[in-house]
PDB file of C-alpha atoms in Angstrom:
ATOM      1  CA  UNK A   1      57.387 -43.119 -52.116  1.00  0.00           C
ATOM      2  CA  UNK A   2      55.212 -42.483 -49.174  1.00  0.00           C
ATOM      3  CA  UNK A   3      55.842 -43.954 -45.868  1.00  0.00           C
ATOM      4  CA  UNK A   4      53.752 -44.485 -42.731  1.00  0.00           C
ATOM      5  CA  UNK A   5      55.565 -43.988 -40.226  1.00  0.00           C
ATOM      6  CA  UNK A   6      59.153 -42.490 -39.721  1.00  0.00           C
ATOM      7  CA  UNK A   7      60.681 -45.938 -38.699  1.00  0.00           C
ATOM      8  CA  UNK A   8      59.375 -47.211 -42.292  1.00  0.00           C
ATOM      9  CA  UNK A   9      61.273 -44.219 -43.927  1.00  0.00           C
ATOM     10  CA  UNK A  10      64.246 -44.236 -42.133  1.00  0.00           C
ATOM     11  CA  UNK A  11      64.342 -48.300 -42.587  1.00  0.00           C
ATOM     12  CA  UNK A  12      63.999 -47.821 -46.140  1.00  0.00           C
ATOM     13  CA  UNK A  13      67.292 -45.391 -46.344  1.00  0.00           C
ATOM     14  CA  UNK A  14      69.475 -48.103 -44.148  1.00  0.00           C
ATOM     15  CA  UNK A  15      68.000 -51.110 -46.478  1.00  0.00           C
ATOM     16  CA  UNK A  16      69.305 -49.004 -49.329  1.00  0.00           C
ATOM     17  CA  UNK A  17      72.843 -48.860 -47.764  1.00  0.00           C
ATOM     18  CA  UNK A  18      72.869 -52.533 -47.765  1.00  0.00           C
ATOM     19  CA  UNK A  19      71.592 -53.280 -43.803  1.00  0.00           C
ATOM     20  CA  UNK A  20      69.841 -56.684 -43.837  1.00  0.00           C
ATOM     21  CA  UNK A  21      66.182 -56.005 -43.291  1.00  0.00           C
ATOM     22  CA  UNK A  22      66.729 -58.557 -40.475  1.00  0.00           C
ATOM     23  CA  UNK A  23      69.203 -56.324 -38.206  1.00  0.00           C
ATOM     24  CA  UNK A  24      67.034 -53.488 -38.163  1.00  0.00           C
ATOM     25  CA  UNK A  25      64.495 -52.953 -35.476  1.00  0.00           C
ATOM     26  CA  UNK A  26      61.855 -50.661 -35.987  1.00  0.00           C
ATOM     27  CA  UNK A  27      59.863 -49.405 -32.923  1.00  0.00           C
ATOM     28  CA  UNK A  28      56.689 -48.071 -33.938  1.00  0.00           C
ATOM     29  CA  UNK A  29      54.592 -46.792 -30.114  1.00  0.00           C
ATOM     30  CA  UNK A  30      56.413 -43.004 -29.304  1.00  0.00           C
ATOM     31  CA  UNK A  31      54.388 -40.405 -30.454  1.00  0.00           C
ATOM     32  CA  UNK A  32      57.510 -37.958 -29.151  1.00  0.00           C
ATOM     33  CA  UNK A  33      61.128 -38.487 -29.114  1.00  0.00           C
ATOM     34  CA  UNK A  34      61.468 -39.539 -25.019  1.00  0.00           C
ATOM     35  CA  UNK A  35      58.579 -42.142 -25.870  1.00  0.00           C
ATOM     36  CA  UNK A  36      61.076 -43.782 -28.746  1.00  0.00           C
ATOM     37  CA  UNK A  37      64.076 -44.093 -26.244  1.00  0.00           C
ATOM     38  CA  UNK A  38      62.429 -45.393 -23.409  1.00  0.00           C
ATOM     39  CA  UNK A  39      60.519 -48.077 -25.886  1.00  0.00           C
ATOM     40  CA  UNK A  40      63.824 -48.662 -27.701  1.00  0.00           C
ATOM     41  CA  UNK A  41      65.434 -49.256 -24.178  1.00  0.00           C
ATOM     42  CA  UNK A  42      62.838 -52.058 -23.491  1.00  0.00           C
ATOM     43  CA  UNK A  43      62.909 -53.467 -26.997  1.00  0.00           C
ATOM     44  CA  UNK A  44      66.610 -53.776 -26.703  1.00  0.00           C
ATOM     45  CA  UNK A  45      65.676 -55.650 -23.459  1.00  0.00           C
ATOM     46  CA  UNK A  46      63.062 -57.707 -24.753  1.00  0.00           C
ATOM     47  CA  UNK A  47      65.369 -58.841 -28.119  1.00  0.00           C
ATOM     48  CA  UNK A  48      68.514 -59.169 -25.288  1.00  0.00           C
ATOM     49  CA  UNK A  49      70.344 -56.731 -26.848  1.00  0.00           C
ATOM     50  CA  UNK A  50      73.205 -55.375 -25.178  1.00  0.00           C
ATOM     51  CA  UNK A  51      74.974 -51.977 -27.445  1.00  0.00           C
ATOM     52  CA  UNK A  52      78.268 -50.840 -26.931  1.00  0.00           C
ATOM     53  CA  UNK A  53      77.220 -47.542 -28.683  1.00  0.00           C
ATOM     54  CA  UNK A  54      74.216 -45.675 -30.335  1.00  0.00           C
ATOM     55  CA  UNK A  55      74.521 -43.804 -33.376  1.00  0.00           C
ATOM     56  CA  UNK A  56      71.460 -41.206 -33.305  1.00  0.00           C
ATOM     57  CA  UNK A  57      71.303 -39.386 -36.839  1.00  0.00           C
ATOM     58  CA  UNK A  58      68.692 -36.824 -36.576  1.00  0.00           C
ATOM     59  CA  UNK A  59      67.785 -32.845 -37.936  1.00  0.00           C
ATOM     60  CA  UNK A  60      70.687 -30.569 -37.525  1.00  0.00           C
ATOM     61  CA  UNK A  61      68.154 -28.843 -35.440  1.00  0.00           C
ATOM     62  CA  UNK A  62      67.883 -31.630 -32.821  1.00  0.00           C
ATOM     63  CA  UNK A  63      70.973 -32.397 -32.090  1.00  0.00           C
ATOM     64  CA  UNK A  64      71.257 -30.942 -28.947  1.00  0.00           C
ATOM     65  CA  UNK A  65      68.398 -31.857 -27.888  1.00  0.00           C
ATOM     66  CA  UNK A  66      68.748 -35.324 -28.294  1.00  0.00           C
ATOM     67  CA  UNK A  67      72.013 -35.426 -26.723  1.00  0.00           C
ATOM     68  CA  UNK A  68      70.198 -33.702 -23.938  1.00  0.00           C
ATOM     69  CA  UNK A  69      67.485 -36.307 -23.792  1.00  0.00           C
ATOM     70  CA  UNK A  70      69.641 -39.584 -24.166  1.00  0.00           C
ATOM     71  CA  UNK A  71      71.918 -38.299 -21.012  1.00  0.00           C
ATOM     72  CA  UNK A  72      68.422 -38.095 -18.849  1.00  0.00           C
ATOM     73  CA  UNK A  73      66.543 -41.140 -20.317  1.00  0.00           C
ATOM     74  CA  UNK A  74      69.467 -43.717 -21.087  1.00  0.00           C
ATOM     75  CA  UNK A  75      72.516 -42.565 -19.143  1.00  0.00           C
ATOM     76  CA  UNK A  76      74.518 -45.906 -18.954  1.00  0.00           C
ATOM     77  CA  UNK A  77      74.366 -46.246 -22.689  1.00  0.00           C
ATOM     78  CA  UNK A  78      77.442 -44.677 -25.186  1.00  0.00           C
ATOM     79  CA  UNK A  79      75.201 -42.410 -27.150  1.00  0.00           C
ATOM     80  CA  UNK A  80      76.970 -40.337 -30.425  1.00  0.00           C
ATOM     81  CA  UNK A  81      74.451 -37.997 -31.832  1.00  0.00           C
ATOM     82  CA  UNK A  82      74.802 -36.181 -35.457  1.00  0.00           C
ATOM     83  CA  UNK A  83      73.117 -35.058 -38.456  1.00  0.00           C
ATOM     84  CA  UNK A  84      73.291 -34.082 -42.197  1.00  0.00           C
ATOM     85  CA  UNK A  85      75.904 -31.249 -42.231  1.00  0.00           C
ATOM     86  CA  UNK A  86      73.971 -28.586 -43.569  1.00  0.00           C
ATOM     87  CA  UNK A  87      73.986 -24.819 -43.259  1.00  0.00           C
ATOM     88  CA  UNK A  88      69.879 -23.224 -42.887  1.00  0.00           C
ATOM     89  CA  UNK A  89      70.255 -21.634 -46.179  1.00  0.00           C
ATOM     90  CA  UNK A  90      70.770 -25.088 -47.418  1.00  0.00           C
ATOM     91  CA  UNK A  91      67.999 -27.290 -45.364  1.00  0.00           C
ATOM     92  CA  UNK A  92      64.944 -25.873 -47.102  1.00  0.00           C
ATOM     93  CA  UNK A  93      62.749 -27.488 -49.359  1.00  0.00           C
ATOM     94  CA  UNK A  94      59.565 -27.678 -50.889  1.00  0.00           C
ATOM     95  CA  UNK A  95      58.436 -29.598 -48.066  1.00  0.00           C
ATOM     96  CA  UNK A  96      60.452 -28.160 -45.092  1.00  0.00           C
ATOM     97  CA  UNK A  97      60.001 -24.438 -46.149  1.00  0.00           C
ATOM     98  CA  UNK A  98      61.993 -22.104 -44.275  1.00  0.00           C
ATOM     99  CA  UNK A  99      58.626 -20.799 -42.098  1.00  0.00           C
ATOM    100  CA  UNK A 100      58.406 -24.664 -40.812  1.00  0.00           C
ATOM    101  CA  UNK A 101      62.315 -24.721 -40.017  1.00  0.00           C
ATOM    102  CA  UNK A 102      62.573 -21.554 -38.109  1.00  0.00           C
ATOM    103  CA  UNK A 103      58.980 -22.965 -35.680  1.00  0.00           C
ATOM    104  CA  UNK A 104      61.475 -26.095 -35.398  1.00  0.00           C
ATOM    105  CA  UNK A 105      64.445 -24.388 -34.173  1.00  0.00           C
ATOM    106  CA  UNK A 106      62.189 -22.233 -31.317  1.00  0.00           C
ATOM    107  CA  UNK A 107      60.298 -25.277 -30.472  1.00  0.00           C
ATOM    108  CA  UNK A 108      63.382 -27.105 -29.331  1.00  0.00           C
ATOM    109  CA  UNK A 109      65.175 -24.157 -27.908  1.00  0.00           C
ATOM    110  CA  UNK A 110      62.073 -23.938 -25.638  1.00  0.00           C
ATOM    111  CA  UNK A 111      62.048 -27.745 -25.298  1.00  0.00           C
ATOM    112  CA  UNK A 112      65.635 -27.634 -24.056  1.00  0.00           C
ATOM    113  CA  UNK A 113      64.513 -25.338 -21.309  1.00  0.00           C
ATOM    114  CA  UNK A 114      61.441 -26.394 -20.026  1.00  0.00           C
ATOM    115  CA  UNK A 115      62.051 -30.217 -20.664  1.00  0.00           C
ATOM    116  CA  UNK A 116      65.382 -29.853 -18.579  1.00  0.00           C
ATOM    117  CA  UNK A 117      63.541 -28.391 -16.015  1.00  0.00           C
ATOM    118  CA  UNK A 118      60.843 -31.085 -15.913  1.00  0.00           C
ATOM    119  CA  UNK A 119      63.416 -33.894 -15.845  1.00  0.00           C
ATOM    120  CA  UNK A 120      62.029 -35.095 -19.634  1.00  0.00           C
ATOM    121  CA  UNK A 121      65.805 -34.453 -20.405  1.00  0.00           C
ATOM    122  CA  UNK A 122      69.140 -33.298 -19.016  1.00  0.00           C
ATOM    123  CA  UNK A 123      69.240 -29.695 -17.666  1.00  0.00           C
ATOM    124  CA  UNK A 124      71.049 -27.421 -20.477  1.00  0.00           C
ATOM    125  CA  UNK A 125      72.497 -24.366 -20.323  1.00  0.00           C
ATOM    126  CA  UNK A 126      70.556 -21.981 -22.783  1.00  0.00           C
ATOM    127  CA  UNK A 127      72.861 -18.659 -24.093  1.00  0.00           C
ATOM    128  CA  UNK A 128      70.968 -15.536 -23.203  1.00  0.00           C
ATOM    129  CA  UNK A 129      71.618 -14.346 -26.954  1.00  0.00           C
ATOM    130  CA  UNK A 130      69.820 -17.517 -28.208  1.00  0.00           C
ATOM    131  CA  UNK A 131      67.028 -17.306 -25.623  1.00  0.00           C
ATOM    132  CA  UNK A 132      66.505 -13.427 -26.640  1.00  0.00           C
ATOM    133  CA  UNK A 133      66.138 -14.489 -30.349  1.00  0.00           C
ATOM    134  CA  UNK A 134      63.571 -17.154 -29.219  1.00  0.00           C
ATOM    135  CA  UNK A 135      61.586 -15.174 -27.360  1.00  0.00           C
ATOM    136  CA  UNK A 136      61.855 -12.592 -30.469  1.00  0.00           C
ATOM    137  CA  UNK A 137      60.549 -15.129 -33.319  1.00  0.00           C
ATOM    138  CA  UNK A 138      58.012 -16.501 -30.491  1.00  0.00           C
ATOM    139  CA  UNK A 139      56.920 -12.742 -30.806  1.00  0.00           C
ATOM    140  CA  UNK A 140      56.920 -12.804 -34.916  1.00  0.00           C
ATOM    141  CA  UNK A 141      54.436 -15.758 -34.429  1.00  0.00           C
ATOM    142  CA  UNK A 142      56.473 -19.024 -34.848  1.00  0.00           C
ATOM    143  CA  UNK A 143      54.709 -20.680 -32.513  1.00  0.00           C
ATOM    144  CA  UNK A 144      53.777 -23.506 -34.326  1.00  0.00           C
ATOM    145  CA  UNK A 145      55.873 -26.207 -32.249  1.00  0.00           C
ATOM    146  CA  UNK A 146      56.031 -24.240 -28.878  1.00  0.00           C
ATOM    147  CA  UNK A 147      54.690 -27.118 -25.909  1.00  0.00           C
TER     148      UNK A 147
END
């Protein structure tokens, strides 16, 4: 089934777990992932919603990231972040091929370090082993979601 958008995808997977149509909000303006919590922040303002917690679910990937993001854009908030527990060897498919999920991973190593640095998100420390391997597939050409 395609979708248009990724709200319209992931509202589709919570309607099929039984979630009323009704309590789910979609918000449809980010076109990156610090756009979507500072609009959710305002549409949970504008709707007068006040959340004692946020469940994120997001890549394995992204976690991080996220949790990195949330603690710089929406610090009051209770934020719990976590994803499909999957090993790499596991994640691939005919549509997230292996190539695609290794340019993820560098992109948001990168993103953790320049974003902290730019205040997008919260500073992070990077491991020097993990940078090095970056910088090494950076090298090997995934580049494809480098800022």
């Amino acid at each position: 089934k395609g979708f248009q958008t990724e709200a319209d995808y992931f509202a589709d997977i919570i309607q099929k777990a039984d979630v009323p149509q009704e309590q789910i909000l979609q918000e449809y303006k980010a076109t990156n992932s610090g756009e979507n919590i500072d609009n959710t922040k305002e549409l949970f303002v504008q709707k007068n919603i006040i959340a004692r917690r946020i469940i994120v679910v997001t890549a394995p990937y992204a976690e991080r990231r996220q949790q990195a993001m949330y603690a710089e854009r929406w610090p009051e908030q209770t934020v719990t972040v976590t994803s499909p527990q999957l090993t790499f060897e596991s994640y691939p498919t005919a549509e997230l091929t292996e190539g695609y999920l290794i340019n993820a991973l560098v992109g948001r190593v990168q993103r953790m370090k320049v974003y902290g640095v730019r205040g997008y998100q919260a500073k992070s420390e990077i491991p020097e082993t993990v940078w090095r391997v970056c910088q090494r597939l950076t090298e090997l050409g995934y580049t494809d979601q480098l800022v």
